Each structure stands twice: as C-alpha cells, then as structure tokens.
Amino acid sequence: MLVPTVVRLTSHAPKDPLTGWEGYWRGIHSTGRSGEVLWDSGSLTEALQYADAIVAHFDPTLPVIDVGCGNGTYTRWLAKTFPHVTGIDVSQSAVDLAKKESAGLNNIDFLAVDATQIGAGDALLKQMGPSNIFVRGVLHVLKPDKQARLADNLRVLVKSTGRVFLTETNFPGNSLAYMQELGATRQNIAPPLRSALENLPRPGHFGAQERGRAFPSAQWKLITDGPVSIEVVPMNSHDLRQQVPGYFAVLTGS
Ligand SMILES: C[S@@+](CC[C@H](N)C(=O)[O-])C[C@H]1O[C@@H](n2cnc3c(N)ncnc32)[C@H](O)[C@@H]1O
C-alpha cells in the first residue's frame, strides 16, 4: 500500500545523485534530534559504540577526515578527541551549514569535495598528508562503481599509517521494508523521510559482503568489523529512539 506514495514522492528526485544531495541540503532548515535530517539524531549512544575502536586504531598525530560529513555532527564529535578534523562533502550547501554549526571551533574545517572523483585522494593528500578517515552513511548511498572509486581515494590518503573507520546502515530487507520499519504508511510519511525520498538516491545496504567488494583484500587489510545500531531522528508518536541495523569496519591499506 506504500508503493504509490513512494513512487509519487521519488518521481521528481534528480537522476544525478550529486544534484540530489545539493538540492536536499539547500532545503534543510533544522538539524539535530528534532530536525529535518533523517540520520542526524545526535545520539551519544550511537557515537559511543565507535569511540573505543577509533581511539584504539587512529594514530592521534594524523589529521582526521570525515568523508561525506553532511552538517558536520560527527566532525564536531571527532574534534573533541583529535587535534584537527576536516569534513568534506560533495554538497556546498552541506559544507556551508556545517561551517555555520561549527562556528567558534578552531580545530575544524570543511571543504566541498566529490570523494568519488578520480584524483580527489591525491589532491587531499597533497593538502593534508596521510590521514585517518571516518565515514558514516555514505557508502550505502553510492553505487558499487562509486564505492570502489571512493575506496581508491581513501587508499591514497591513508598511506601506511592512517586507518579507515566506516559505519553504514545494513538493513536486511528492501527499501520499502526499510521505510516501513521507520514508520512510513500510505497516509503518513514523516517529513525527514519525505525530504530524503524527494531528493536522494535510493539507499542500499552495506555490510561485510559489500565492504569486501569495495575494499578488496588485495589492497586492504581488515582490522576489525561487526554490527552496530545506527540511530535516525525519532519519527514515532512517542518520540522514542529509532535504530537501524548497521555495520562497522576498521581497515588499513595493505
Ligand atoms: C547519509 S548522509 C551522512 C552525513 C554524515 N556523515 C552523518 O553521518 O551525519 C551522506 C552524506 O554524504 C554526502 N555525499 C554523497 N555523495 C558524496 C560524494 N561523492 N562525495 C562526498 N560526499 C558525498 C552527502 O552530501 C551527505 O551529506
């Protein structure tokens, strides 16, 4: 019963995902737990799942790059632990919003970069040197060829000392089941989900299998991985936490 509503909402989404992201971020006026950005729950509980692995595996003397940083919620979280964090995002509007929300923090900066573009890794390496990489919720919205290009760029950036920490949604069902899980019905699709549907590429899942394809063992060494819970903004009538099954991994170039 949800299908006609979803088809109607997605029918105007731009074919080019990068145009979609820019349009999405241009239309965002509120963020955080009660805001419009589906994945920006600002949940400390989610972040705490990542803290031990990041502290254990990131060399603190290296810069950190938050790839696909959006409005910078996790860039700011990382900047509480590491001396310098750069958020990069393909959308200039996301970067502008991230800068606004990070005003006054002097160990953070943001750049508009398409992280899947050939040569992006070399350009960032020249600017920042070998780096640790944090990625949340980006790979599952990229097609496999773009995932592989992103991984190629990250490999250039981590050199031998940096690490990649990735965390992605890994919902086992199809995208319709995912929407139902988030509480969507034919009559009611909450605004954060609605604006994602109207603008963005359809999300896939990203687990061990997808990671193995994008980060092949001939080029990458898996340090650790496992399940996590990703939190989205509450969209239920009781304002309760809403979680989605996720997958995390820590990798280094081999
Ligand atoms: C689901 S959001 C996650 C945002 C942020 N990482 C977070 O967890 O709050 C995905 C982000 O990836 C960005 N993105 C998508 N494709 C990208 C690309 N090719 N290069 C850089 N950023 C990209 C989008 O603009 C968006 O901000």
PDB file of N, CA and C in Angstrom, residues 139-140 144 147-148 169-170 204-216 247:
ATOM      1  N   LEU A 139      28.695   5.165   2.038  1.00  0.00           N
ATOM      2  CA  LEU A 139      28.871   4.046   1.093  1.00  0.00           C
ATOM      3  C   LEU A 139      27.530   3.427   0.703  1.00  0.00           C
ATOM      4  N   HIS A 140      26.584   3.368   1.636  1.00  0.00           N
ATOM      5  CA  HIS A 140      25.320   2.694   1.308  1.00  0.00           C
ATOM      6  C   HIS A 140      24.449   3.515   0.347  1.00  0.00           C
ATOM      7  N   PRO A 144      27.982   0.560  -6.624  1.00  0.00           N
ATOM      8  CA  PRO A 144      29.246  -0.165  -6.411  1.00  0.00           C
ATOM      9  C   PRO A 144      30.467   0.450  -7.120  1.00  0.00           C
ATOM     10  N   GLN A 147      31.511   3.304  -4.997  1.00  0.00           N
ATOM     11  CA  GLN A 147      32.094   2.815  -3.725  1.00  0.00           C
ATOM     12  C   GLN A 147      33.561   2.462  -3.951  1.00  0.00           C
ATOM     13  N   ALA A 148      33.828   1.781  -5.081  1.00  0.00           N
ATOM     14  CA  ALA A 148      35.205   1.360  -5.373  1.00  0.00           C
ATOM     15  C   ALA A 148      36.101   2.573  -5.613  1.00  0.00           C
ATOM     16  N   THR A 169      24.453   1.901   7.364  1.00  0.00           N
ATOM     17  CA  THR A 169      23.235   1.143   7.623  1.00  0.00           C
ATOM     18  C   THR A 169      23.282  -0.144   6.805  1.00  0.00           C
ATOM     19  N   ASN A 170      22.765  -1.204   7.398  1.00  0.00           N
ATOM     20  CA  ASN A 170      22.818  -2.523   6.763  1.00  0.00           C
ATOM     21  C   ASN A 170      21.484  -3.229   6.992  1.00  0.00           C
ATOM     22  N   GLY A 204      21.009   1.616  -0.379  1.00  0.00           N
ATOM     23  CA  GLY A 204      21.145   0.161  -0.378  1.00  0.00           C
ATOM     24  C   GLY A 204      21.601  -0.274   1.002  1.00  0.00           C
ATOM     25  N   HIS A 205      22.073  -1.512   1.144  1.00  0.00           N
ATOM     26  CA  HIS A 205      22.687  -1.846   2.423  1.00  0.00           C
ATOM     27  C   HIS A 205      24.179  -2.044   2.232  1.00  0.00           C
ATOM     28  N   PHE A 206      24.906  -1.922   3.322  1.00  0.00           N
ATOM     29  CA  PHE A 206      26.356  -2.060   3.250  1.00  0.00           C
ATOM     30  C   PHE A 206      26.813  -2.860   4.457  1.00  0.00           C
ATOM     31  N   GLY A 207      27.200  -4.110   4.175  1.00  0.00           N
ATOM     32  CA  GLY A 207      27.694  -4.996   5.230  1.00  0.00           C
ATOM     33  C   GLY A 207      29.019  -5.599   4.814  1.00  0.00           C
ATOM     34  N   ALA A 208      29.363  -6.736   5.422  1.00  0.00           N
ATOM     35  CA  ALA A 208      30.673  -7.353   5.180  1.00  0.00           C
ATOM     36  C   ALA A 208      30.881  -7.685   3.697  1.00  0.00           C
ATOM     37  N   GLN A 209      29.819  -8.164   3.048  1.00  0.00           N
ATOM     38  CA  GLN A 209      29.958  -8.545   1.634  1.00  0.00           C
ATOM     39  C   GLN A 209      30.288  -7.323   0.752  1.00  0.00           C
ATOM     40  N   GLU A 210      29.525  -6.238   0.973  1.00  0.00           N
ATOM     41  CA  GLU A 210      29.738  -5.028   0.171  1.00  0.00           C
ATOM     42  C   GLU A 210      31.118  -4.424   0.494  1.00  0.00           C
ATOM     43  N   ARG A 211      31.477  -4.468   1.767  1.00  0.00           N
ATOM     44  CA  ARG A 211      32.805  -3.961   2.150  1.00  0.00           C
ATOM     45  C   ARG A 211      33.904  -4.762   1.449  1.00  0.00           C
ATOM     46  N   GLY A 212      33.734  -6.086   1.394  1.00  0.00           N
ATOM     47  CA  GLY A 212      34.728  -6.945   0.743  1.00  0.00           C
ATOM     48  C   GLY A 212      34.891  -6.612  -0.736  1.00  0.00           C
ATOM     49  N   ARG A 213      33.786  -6.215  -1.376  1.00  0.00           N
ATOM     50  CA  ARG A 213      33.857  -5.863  -2.808  1.00  0.00           C
ATOM     51  C   ARG A 213      34.508  -4.492  -3.012  1.00  0.00           C
ATOM     52  N   ALA A 214      34.128  -3.525  -2.173  1.00  0.00           N
ATOM     53  CA  ALA A 214      34.638  -2.158  -2.357  1.00  0.00           C
ATOM     54  C   ALA A 214      36.080  -2.012  -1.858  1.00  0.00           C
ATOM     55  N   PHE A 215      36.406  -2.802  -0.830  1.00  0.00           N
ATOM     56  CA  PHE A 215      37.753  -2.719  -0.227  1.00  0.00           C
ATOM     57  C   PHE A 215      38.394  -4.115  -0.345  1.00  0.00           C
ATOM     58  N   PRO A 216      38.825  -4.509  -1.552  1.00  0.00           N
ATOM     59  CA  PRO A 216      39.280  -5.899  -1.760  1.00  0.00           C
ATOM     60  C   PRO A 216      40.524  -6.235  -0.934  1.00  0.00           C
ATOM     61  N   TYR A 247      26.551  -1.678  10.205  1.00  0.00           N
ATOM     62  CA  TYR A 247      27.793  -2.455  10.107  1.00  0.00           C
ATOM     63  C   TYR A 247      28.965  -1.484  10.210  1.00  0.00           C
TER      64      TYR A 247
END
